[in-house]
Amino acid sequence: MPVPNLEENGQEEQVASVVDQQSESENETAATVNEIVIIDPDTFELDLNHGRIDKLQNLEPLTCIERLYLRWNLITKIENLDTLVTLKELELYDNQITKIENLGALVNLEILDLSFNRIKEIEGLENLKKLQKLFLSSNKISHIQNLNYLENLNLLELGDNKIRDIENLDGLTSLQYLYLGKNKITKIKNLDGLVNLTCLSLQSNRITVIENLDNLKELTELYLSENGIMKIENLNEKTKLETLDLAQNKIKVIENIGHLSELTEFWMNNNEVSDWGCVENLSALKKLATVYLEKNPVAEDPMYRRKLKIIAPSLSQIDATLCR
């Protein structure tokens, strides 16, 4: 998920760049690694993406820096950031970092992106009390831990790791967006404390039962595609769900959805629905605008689109095609 833009501070942003360090030997054939060179110490934003930088250093002159971007580099260690106390956003996406460390001085940090690295453990974040968004997707993390002190965290991205259990989230009462797709989770649990959660994504896991969602009364988006779910059940009667994604599961019957009065998008493609009788349950969803039922047996009916439109007149899109 893209990182939202922070509000502009109204001051003209200064230009900073990376200056290549030229090889002293004409016979050297290996690619040259660049060094961070500060041109304007008063800059608020510094973009060092794609710089072939292998070490965080020479950043001390940045006394006003708020946004520092170091995506797609060769950095192996988080270090030499102690002077950047004004920093609000730090991106170290797609480097070679193995450990979260040396971030204690960044007490004003609001956004931290460490996706696509080699991190095995969530740690070293205890001083980041103002942190709002944490991106740790595509690492080697096996346990959710050491997050309960991030009381202002509203977005947590842990997709594509090695996580087996949803755990240790009790203190994250401000959390609104939780992404745990592409892990090894088998059971929905331990979410009761996330009373402000609006978006839950558990796509591409090993979940077989929809359960333990009763306390998530603010939930508007639920993504459970590519699991092993066989039945639609246990969706809170007081839910505010607007989007429900159950694509690529093993569901045979559309049921237990009539109470989802706010539902506008329903993804059920690549399942095993063959009975038009259960499809008629969609008629109770007066706000339903988009439905995906392709690659179900019912979609082979020559009158498929026409029947769906009769059942749910509010539909403006069936599968990937807009309704006339």
mmCIF file of C-alpha atoms in Angstrom:
data_model
loop_
_atom_site.group_PDB
_atom_site.id
_atom_site.type_symbol
_atom_site.label_atom_id
_atom_site.label_comp_id
_atom_site.label_asym_id
_atom_site.label_seq_id
_atom_site.Cartn_x
_atom_site.Cartn_y
_atom_site.Cartn_z
ATOM 1 C CA MET A 1 0.000 0.000 0.000
ATOM 2 C CA PRO A 2 1.361 3.417 -0.977
ATOM 3 C CA VAL A 3 2.348 5.690 1.816
ATOM 4 C CA PRO A 4 0.022 8.720 2.054
ATOM 5 C CA ASN A 5 1.593 12.095 1.416
ATOM 6 C CA LEU A 6 2.185 14.200 4.497
ATOM 7 C CA GLU A 7 0.774 17.728 4.559
ATOM 8 C CA GLU A 8 3.015 20.318 2.970
ATOM 9 C CA ASN A 9 4.644 22.662 5.466
ATOM 10 C CA GLY A 10 4.310 25.647 3.150
ATOM 11 C CA GLN A 11 8.034 26.184 2.855
ATOM 12 C CA GLU A 12 9.947 25.661 -0.331
ATOM 13 C CA GLU A 13 11.742 22.346 -0.264
ATOM 14 C CA GLN A 14 15.436 22.444 -1.008
ATOM 15 C CA VAL A 15 17.215 20.228 -3.450
ATOM 16 C CA ALA A 16 19.600 17.550 -2.251
ATOM 17 C CA SER A 17 21.322 14.839 -4.177
ATOM 18 C CA VAL A 18 23.822 12.029 -4.138
ATOM 19 C CA VAL A 19 27.262 12.671 -5.591
ATOM 20 C CA ASP A 20 28.990 9.701 -7.105
ATOM 21 C CA GLN A 21 32.336 8.678 -5.695
ATOM 22 C CA GLN A 22 34.473 7.924 -8.733
ATOM 23 C CA SER A 23 36.736 4.926 -8.802
ATOM 24 C CA GLU A 24 40.389 5.746 -8.395
ATOM 25 C CA SER A 25 41.400 2.825 -10.530
ATOM 26 C CA GLU A 26 40.648 2.901 -14.253
ATOM 27 C CA ASN A 27 40.799 -0.870 -14.294
ATOM 28 C CA GLU A 28 38.083 -1.276 -11.680
ATOM 29 C CA THR A 29 35.058 -2.916 -13.298
ATOM 30 C CA ALA A 30 32.726 -3.314 -10.280
ATOM 31 C CA ALA A 31 29.837 -0.861 -9.919
ATOM 32 C CA THR A 32 30.702 2.119 -7.741
ATOM 33 C CA VAL A 33 28.785 2.523 -4.479
ATOM 34 C CA ASN A 34 27.640 6.079 -3.822
ATOM 35 C CA GLU A 35 28.113 8.121 -0.684
ATOM 36 C CA ILE A 36 25.547 10.473 0.850
ATOM 37 C CA VAL A 37 26.599 14.082 0.249
ATOM 38 C CA ILE A 38 24.481 16.895 1.721
ATOM 39 C CA ILE A 39 24.165 19.934 -0.539
ATOM 40 C CA ASP A 40 21.654 21.912 1.518
ATOM 41 C CA PRO A 41 21.545 21.246 5.280
ATOM 42 C CA ASP A 42 18.237 23.132 5.581
ATOM 43 C CA THR A 43 16.329 20.779 3.329
ATOM 44 C CA PHE A 44 13.029 19.362 4.624
ATOM 45 C CA GLU A 45 12.907 16.429 2.194
ATOM 46 C CA LEU A 46 15.760 14.326 0.866
ATOM 47 C CA ASP A 47 15.255 11.749 -1.895
ATOM 48 C CA LEU A 48 18.109 9.242 -2.135
ATOM 49 C CA ASN A 49 16.206 6.441 -3.854
ATOM 50 C CA HIS A 50 18.138 4.242 -6.288
ATOM 51 C CA GLY A 51 21.447 5.669 -5.070
ATOM 52 C CA ARG A 52 23.418 2.427 -4.614
ATOM 53 C CA ILE A 53 24.110 3.644 -1.076
ATOM 54 C CA ASP A 54 25.497 0.947 1.198
ATOM 55 C CA LYS A 55 25.813 2.870 4.465
ATOM 56 C CA LEU A 56 23.858 5.493 6.396
ATOM 57 C CA GLN A 57 26.357 8.252 7.142
ATOM 58 C CA ASN A 58 27.108 11.965 6.748
ATOM 59 C CA LEU A 59 23.558 12.940 7.753
ATOM 60 C CA GLU A 60 24.486 15.123 10.753
ATOM 61 C CA PRO A 61 24.067 18.479 8.906
ATOM 62 C CA LEU A 62 20.338 17.807 8.365
ATOM 63 C CA THR A 63 18.927 19.813 11.255
ATOM 64 C CA CYS A 64 15.484 20.417 9.698
ATOM 65 C CA ILE A 65 14.850 17.180 7.808
ATOM 66 C CA GLU A 66 11.305 15.771 8.004
ATOM 67 C CA ARG A 67 11.204 13.228 5.170
ATOM 68 C CA LEU A 68 14.062 10.947 4.191
ATOM 69 C CA TYR A 69 13.687 8.474 1.330
ATOM 70 C CA LEU A 70 16.253 5.715 0.849
ATOM 71 C CA ARG A 71 14.369 3.119 -1.176
ATOM 72 C CA TRP A 72 16.140 0.628 -3.427
ATOM 73 C CA ASN A 73 19.637 0.921 -2.016
ATOM 74 C CA LEU A 74 22.191 -1.501 -0.531
ATOM 75 C CA ILE A 75 21.941 -0.526 3.132
ATOM 76 C CA THR A 76 22.569 -3.366 5.568
ATOM 77 C CA LYS A 77 22.325 -1.558 8.912
ATOM 78 C CA ILE A 78 20.211 1.215 10.449
ATOM 79 C CA GLU A 79 22.734 3.580 12.020
ATOM 80 C CA ASN A 80 23.931 7.176 12.372
ATOM 81 C CA LEU A 81 20.433 8.663 12.626
ATOM 82 C CA ASP A 82 20.637 10.009 16.198
ATOM 83 C CA THR A 83 20.800 13.661 15.099
ATOM 84 C CA LEU A 84 17.680 13.517 12.906
ATOM 85 C CA VAL A 85 15.241 14.305 15.718
ATOM 86 C CA THR A 86 12.984 16.329 13.393
ATOM 87 C CA LEU A 87 12.369 13.356 11.095
ATOM 88 C CA LYS A 88 8.697 12.431 10.543
ATOM 89 C CA GLU A 89 8.962 9.947 7.685
ATOM 90 C CA LEU A 90 11.700 7.397 7.001
ATOM 91 C CA GLU A 91 11.638 5.018 4.052
ATOM 92 C CA LEU A 92 14.174 2.187 3.871
ATOM 93 C CA TYR A 93 12.094 0.013 1.557
ATOM 94 C CA ASP A 94 13.974 -2.657 -0.419
ATOM 95 C CA ASN A 95 17.412 -2.682 1.146
ATOM 96 C CA GLN A 96 19.352 -5.458 2.904
ATOM 97 C CA ILE A 97 18.570 -4.614 6.522
ATOM 98 C CA THR A 98 18.483 -7.535 8.961
ATOM 99 C CA LYS A 99 17.625 -5.804 12.248
ATOM 100 C CA ILE A 100 15.471 -2.907 13.491
ATOM 101 C CA GLU A 101 17.846 -0.867 15.623
ATOM 102 C CA ASN A 102 19.221 2.593 16.443
ATOM 103 C CA LEU A 103 15.895 4.413 16.010
ATOM 104 C CA GLY A 104 15.529 5.594 19.623
ATOM 105 C CA ALA A 105 16.290 9.253 18.892
ATOM 106 C CA LEU A 106 13.593 9.582 16.214
ATOM 107 C CA VAL A 107 10.886 10.546 18.688
ATOM 108 C CA ASN A 108 8.887 12.521 16.095
ATOM 109 C CA LEU A 109 8.731 9.745 13.520
ATOM 110 C CA GLU A 110 5.206 9.148 12.168
ATOM 111 C CA ILE A 111 5.834 6.859 9.174
ATOM 112 C CA LEU A 112 8.397 4.040 8.964
ATOM 113 C CA ASP A 113 8.731 1.777 5.936
ATOM 114 C CA LEU A 114 11.065 -1.220 6.241
ATOM 115 C CA SER A 115 9.343 -3.443 3.701
ATOM 116 C CA PHE A 116 11.349 -5.762 1.466
ATOM 117 C CA ASN A 117 14.316 -6.283 3.737
ATOM 118 C CA ARG A 118 15.619 -9.296 5.699
ATOM 119 C CA ILE A 119 14.227 -8.505 9.139
ATOM 120 C CA LYS A 120 13.359 -11.477 11.368
ATOM 121 C CA GLU A 121 12.085 -9.775 14.520
ATOM 122 C CA ILE A 122 9.957 -6.740 15.406
ATOM 123 C CA GLU A 123 12.033 -4.798 17.932
ATOM 124 C CA GLY A 124 13.681 -1.456 18.660
ATOM 125 C CA LEU A 125 10.531 0.658 18.272
ATOM 126 C CA GLU A 126 9.777 1.441 21.925
ATOM 127 C CA ASN A 127 10.678 5.166 21.696
ATOM 128 C CA LEU A 128 8.564 5.862 18.613
ATOM 129 C CA LYS A 129 5.472 6.997 20.511
ATOM 130 C CA LYS A 130 4.232 9.163 17.630
ATOM 131 C CA LEU A 131 4.457 6.425 15.016
ATOM 132 C CA GLN A 132 1.236 6.170 12.982
ATOM 133 C CA LYS A 133 2.126 3.930 10.052
ATOM 134 C CA LEU A 134 4.465 0.934 10.101
ATOM 135 C CA PHE A 135 5.272 -1.061 6.970
ATOM 136 C CA LEU A 136 7.104 -4.376 7.427
ATOM 137 C CA SER A 137 5.841 -6.442 4.512
ATOM 138 C CA SER A 138 8.053 -8.938 2.686
ATOM 139 C CA ASN A 139 10.519 -9.671 5.458
ATOM 140 C CA LYS A 140 11.194 -12.861 7.448
ATOM 141 C CA ILE A 141 9.104 -12.087 10.526
ATOM 142 C CA SER A 142 7.511 -15.070 12.276
ATOM 143 C CA HIS A 143 5.917 -13.416 15.340
ATOM 144 C CA ILE A 144 3.927 -10.246 16.012
ATOM 145 C CA GLN A 145 5.548 -8.703 19.078
ATOM 146 C CA ASN A 146 6.894 -5.563 20.747
ATOM 147 C CA LEU A 147 4.190 -3.271 19.345
ATOM 148 C CA ASN A 148 1.920 -2.562 22.315
ATOM 149 C CA TYR A 149 3.636 0.726 23.201
ATOM 150 C CA LEU A 150 2.787 2.234 19.781
ATOM 151 C CA GLU A 151 -0.446 3.748 21.036
ATOM 152 C CA ASN A 152 -0.863 6.072 18.030
ATOM 153 C CA LEU A 153 -0.345 3.394 15.383
ATOM 154 C CA ASN A 154 -3.257 3.345 12.930
ATOM 155 C CA LEU A 155 -1.777 1.266 10.086
ATOM 156 C CA LEU A 156 0.210 -1.970 10.378
ATOM 157 C CA GLU A 157 1.402 -3.809 7.256
ATOM 158 C CA LEU A 158 2.877 -7.268 7.856
ATOM 159 C CA GLY A 159 1.982 -9.008 4.621
ATOM 160 C CA ASP A 160 4.202 -11.656 3.024
ATOM 161 C CA ASN A 161 6.106 -12.789 6.106
ATOM 162 C CA LYS A 162 6.161 -16.087 8.031
ATOM 163 C CA ILE A 163 3.544 -15.279 10.663
ATOM 164 C CA ARG A 164 1.419 -18.189 11.932
ATOM 165 C CA ASP A 165 -0.648 -16.508 14.671
ATOM 166 C CA ILE A 166 -2.441 -13.219 15.189
ATOM 167 C CA GLU A 167 -1.104 -12.180 18.577
ATOM 168 C CA ASN A 168 0.151 -9.365 20.809
ATOM 169 C CA LEU A 169 -2.029 -6.607 19.371
ATOM 170 C CA ASP A 170 -3.960 -5.744 22.549
ATOM 171 C CA GLY A 171 -2.451 -2.298 23.081
ATOM 172 C CA LEU A 172 -3.070 -1.033 19.545
ATOM 173 C CA THR A 173 -6.442 0.560 20.231
ATOM 174 C CA SER A 174 -5.892 3.241 17.553
ATOM 175 C CA LEU A 175 -5.261 0.698 14.813
ATOM 176 C CA GLN A 176 -7.547 1.146 11.803
ATOM 177 C CA TYR A 177 -5.795 -0.830 9.051
ATOM 178 C CA LEU A 178 -4.274 -4.281 9.585
ATOM 179 C CA TYR A 179 -2.716 -6.189 6.677
ATOM 180 C CA LEU A 180 -1.581 -9.773 7.237
ATOM 181 C CA GLY A 181 -1.901 -11.262 3.770
ATOM 182 C CA LYS A 182 0.459 -13.953 2.465
ATOM 183 C CA ASN A 183 1.408 -15.469 5.799
ATOM 184 C CA LYS A 184 0.676 -18.858 7.404
ATOM 185 C CA ILE A 185 -2.243 -17.884 9.645
ATOM 186 C CA THR A 186 -4.808 -20.633 10.252
ATOM 187 C CA LYS A 187 -7.229 -18.922 12.649
ATOM 188 C CA ILE A 188 -8.800 -15.481 13.102
ATOM 189 C CA LYS A 189 -8.275 -14.601 16.757
ATOM 190 C CA ASN A 190 -6.984 -12.075 19.302
ATOM 191 C CA LEU A 191 -8.544 -9.058 17.586
ATOM 192 C CA ASP A 192 -11.024 -8.074 20.310
ATOM 193 C CA GLY A 193 -9.016 -5.055 21.457
ATOM 194 C CA LEU A 194 -8.907 -3.470 18.003
ATOM 195 C CA VAL A 195 -12.185 -1.629 18.476
ATOM 196 C CA ASN A 196 -11.335 1.063 15.891
ATOM 197 C CA LEU A 197 -10.282 -1.320 13.129
ATOM 198 C CA THR A 198 -11.904 -0.440 9.788
ATOM 199 C CA CYS A 199 -9.894 -2.601 7.374
ATOM 200 C CA LEU A 200 -8.715 -6.192 7.954
ATOM 201 C CA SER A 201 -6.821 -8.058 5.245
ATOM 202 C CA LEU A 202 -5.995 -11.742 5.725
ATOM 203 C CA GLN A 203 -5.719 -12.776 2.097
ATOM 204 C CA SER A 204 -3.642 -15.768 1.051
ATOM 205 C CA ASN A 205 -3.430 -17.518 4.402
ATOM 206 C CA ARG A 206 -4.713 -20.893 5.650
ATOM 207 C CA ILE A 207 -7.942 -19.786 7.310
ATOM 208 C CA THR A 208 -10.915 -22.168 7.072
ATOM 209 C CA VAL A 209 -13.501 -20.465 9.317
ATOM 210 C CA ILE A 210 -14.774 -16.887 9.595
ATOM 211 C CA GLU A 211 -14.861 -16.242 13.336
ATOM 212 C CA ASN A 212 -14.040 -13.941 16.261
ATOM 213 C CA LEU A 213 -14.999 -10.696 14.535
ATOM 214 C CA ASP A 214 -17.843 -9.680 16.869
ATOM 215 C CA ASN A 215 -15.968 -6.825 18.556
ATOM 216 C CA LEU A 216 -14.932 -5.206 15.267
ATOM 217 C CA LYS A 217 -18.019 -3.019 14.991
ATOM 218 C CA GLU A 218 -16.237 -0.330 12.948
ATOM 219 C CA LEU A 219 -15.050 -2.768 10.280
ATOM 220 C CA THR A 220 -15.902 -1.589 6.750
ATOM 221 C CA GLU A 221 -13.493 -3.725 4.678
ATOM 222 C CA LEU A 222 -12.806 -7.440 5.141
ATOM 223 C CA TYR A 223 -10.484 -9.325 2.772
ATOM 224 C CA LEU A 224 -10.345 -13.117 3.131
ATOM 225 C CA SER A 225 -9.645 -14.260 -0.408
ATOM 226 C CA GLU A 226 -7.345 -17.201 -1.198
ATOM 227 C CA ASN A 227 -7.929 -19.161 1.989
ATOM 228 C CA GLY A 228 -9.813 -22.421 2.606
ATOM 229 C CA ILE A 229 -13.135 -21.005 3.812
ATOM 230 C CA MET A 230 -16.154 -23.221 3.135
ATOM 231 C CA LYS A 231 -18.996 -21.219 4.669
ATOM 232 C CA ILE A 232 -20.107 -17.598 5.091
ATOM 233 C CA GLU A 233 -20.836 -17.168 8.797
ATOM 234 C CA ASN A 234 -20.249 -15.186 11.979
ATOM 235 C CA LEU A 235 -20.417 -11.719 10.431
ATOM 236 C CA ASN A 236 -21.546 -9.273 13.118
ATOM 237 C CA GLU A 237 -25.144 -8.115 12.784
ATOM 238 C CA LYS A 238 -24.035 -4.600 13.749
ATOM 239 C CA THR A 239 -21.236 -4.557 11.227
ATOM 240 C CA LYS A 240 -20.639 -1.608 8.903
ATOM 241 C CA LEU A 241 -19.101 -3.762 6.185
ATOM 242 C CA GLU A 242 -18.989 -2.102 2.788
ATOM 243 C CA THR A 243 -16.522 -4.460 1.095
ATOM 244 C CA LEU A 244 -16.425 -8.235 1.605
ATOM 245 C CA ASP A 245 -13.835 -10.241 -0.331
ATOM 246 C CA LEU A 246 -14.254 -14.034 -0.191
ATOM 247 C CA ALA A 247 -12.841 -14.834 -3.626
ATOM 248 C CA GLN A 248 -10.893 -18.044 -4.269
ATOM 249 C CA ASN A 249 -12.231 -20.095 -1.384
ATOM 250 C CA LYS A 250 -14.400 -23.245 -1.250
ATOM 251 C CA ILE A 251 -17.806 -21.679 -0.600
ATOM 252 C CA LYS A 252 -20.852 -23.408 -2.103
ATOM 253 C CA VAL A 253 -23.687 -21.326 -0.667
ATOM 254 C CA ILE A 254 -24.266 -17.564 -0.419
ATOM 255 C CA GLU A 255 -25.862 -17.150 3.000
ATOM 256 C CA ASN A 256 -25.860 -15.140 6.218
ATOM 257 C CA ILE A 257 -25.381 -11.814 4.444
ATOM 258 C CA GLY A 258 -28.863 -10.289 4.500
ATOM 259 C CA HIS A 259 -28.003 -8.128 7.505
ATOM 260 C CA LEU A 260 -25.033 -6.465 5.764
ATOM 261 C CA SER A 261 -27.099 -3.409 4.873
ATOM 262 C CA GLU A 262 -24.090 -1.217 3.991
ATOM 263 C CA LEU A 263 -22.433 -3.727 1.653
ATOM 264 C CA THR A 264 -21.544 -2.218 -1.732
ATOM 265 C CA GLU A 265 -18.861 -4.649 -2.994
ATOM 266 C CA PHE A 266 -19.097 -8.444 -2.744
ATOM 267 C CA TRP A 267 -16.275 -10.544 -4.201
ATOM 268 C CA MET A 268 -17.164 -14.236 -4.548
ATOM 269 C CA ASN A 269 -15.409 -15.251 -7.744
ATOM 270 C CA ASN A 270 -13.591 -18.605 -7.941
ATOM 271 C CA ASN A 271 -15.825 -20.459 -5.501
ATOM 272 C CA GLU A 272 -18.294 -23.341 -5.895
ATOM 273 C CA VAL A 273 -21.725 -21.663 -5.994
ATOM 274 C CA SER A 274 -24.057 -23.648 -8.270
ATOM 275 C CA ASP A 275 -27.548 -22.919 -6.884
ATOM 276 C CA TRP A 276 -29.399 -19.825 -8.083
ATOM 277 C CA GLY A 277 -31.636 -20.144 -5.036
ATOM 278 C CA CYS A 278 -28.882 -18.971 -2.696
ATOM 279 C CA VAL A 279 -27.823 -16.220 -5.123
ATOM 280 C CA GLU A 280 -31.250 -14.687 -4.551
ATOM 281 C CA ASN A 281 -30.055 -13.771 -1.047
ATOM 282 C CA LEU A 282 -28.287 -10.836 -2.712
ATOM 283 C CA SER A 283 -31.695 -9.177 -3.132
ATOM 284 C CA ALA A 284 -31.588 -8.082 0.515
ATOM 285 C CA LEU A 285 -28.494 -5.939 -0.129
ATOM 286 C CA LYS A 286 -30.082 -2.692 -1.328
ATOM 287 C CA LYS A 287 -26.761 -0.807 -1.656
ATOM 288 C CA LEU A 288 -24.906 -3.551 -3.521
ATOM 289 C CA ALA A 289 -23.151 -1.997 -6.519
ATOM 290 C CA THR A 290 -20.468 -4.540 -7.469
ATOM 291 C CA VAL A 291 -20.552 -8.329 -7.394
ATOM 292 C CA TYR A 292 -18.013 -10.850 -8.659
ATOM 293 C CA LEU A 293 -19.351 -14.368 -9.250
ATOM 294 C CA GLU A 294 -17.301 -15.371 -12.276
ATOM 295 C CA LYS A 295 -15.697 -18.820 -12.204
ATOM 296 C CA ASN A 296 -18.539 -20.237 -10.138
ATOM 297 C CA PRO A 297 -20.869 -22.837 -11.720
ATOM 298 C CA VAL A 298 -23.722 -20.275 -11.831
ATOM 299 C CA ALA A 299 -21.634 -18.060 -14.113
ATOM 300 C CA GLU A 300 -21.925 -20.679 -16.867
ATOM 301 C CA ASP A 301 -25.644 -19.906 -17.213
ATOM 302 C CA PRO A 302 -26.270 -18.068 -20.530
ATOM 303 C CA MET A 303 -28.612 -15.727 -18.631
ATOM 304 C CA TYR A 304 -26.067 -15.143 -15.841
ATOM 305 C CA ARG A 305 -25.807 -11.354 -16.056
ATOM 306 C CA ARG A 306 -29.509 -10.838 -16.679
ATOM 307 C CA LYS A 307 -30.504 -12.985 -13.698
ATOM 308 C CA LEU A 308 -28.080 -11.159 -11.403
ATOM 309 C CA LYS A 309 -29.431 -7.800 -12.467
ATOM 310 C CA ILE A 310 -33.004 -8.926 -11.767
ATOM 311 C CA ILE A 311 -32.026 -10.267 -8.327
ATOM 312 C CA ALA A 312 -30.066 -7.124 -7.391
ATOM 313 C CA PRO A 313 -31.304 -4.111 -9.410
ATOM 314 C CA SER A 314 -28.831 -1.805 -7.621
ATOM 315 C CA LEU A 315 -25.874 -3.466 -9.369
ATOM 316 C CA SER A 316 -23.743 -1.193 -11.541
ATOM 317 C CA GLN A 317 -20.959 -3.758 -12.122
ATOM 318 C CA ILE A 318 -20.996 -7.527 -12.579
ATOM 319 C CA ASP A 319 -17.526 -9.031 -12.542
ATOM 320 C CA ALA A 320 -15.221 -6.722 -14.486
ATOM 321 C CA THR A 321 -17.979 -5.324 -16.723
ATOM 322 C CA LEU A 322 -20.227 -2.365 -16.020
ATOM 323 C CA CYS A 323 -23.962 -2.917 -16.286
ATOM 324 C CA ARG A 324 -25.875 -1.166 -19.056
#
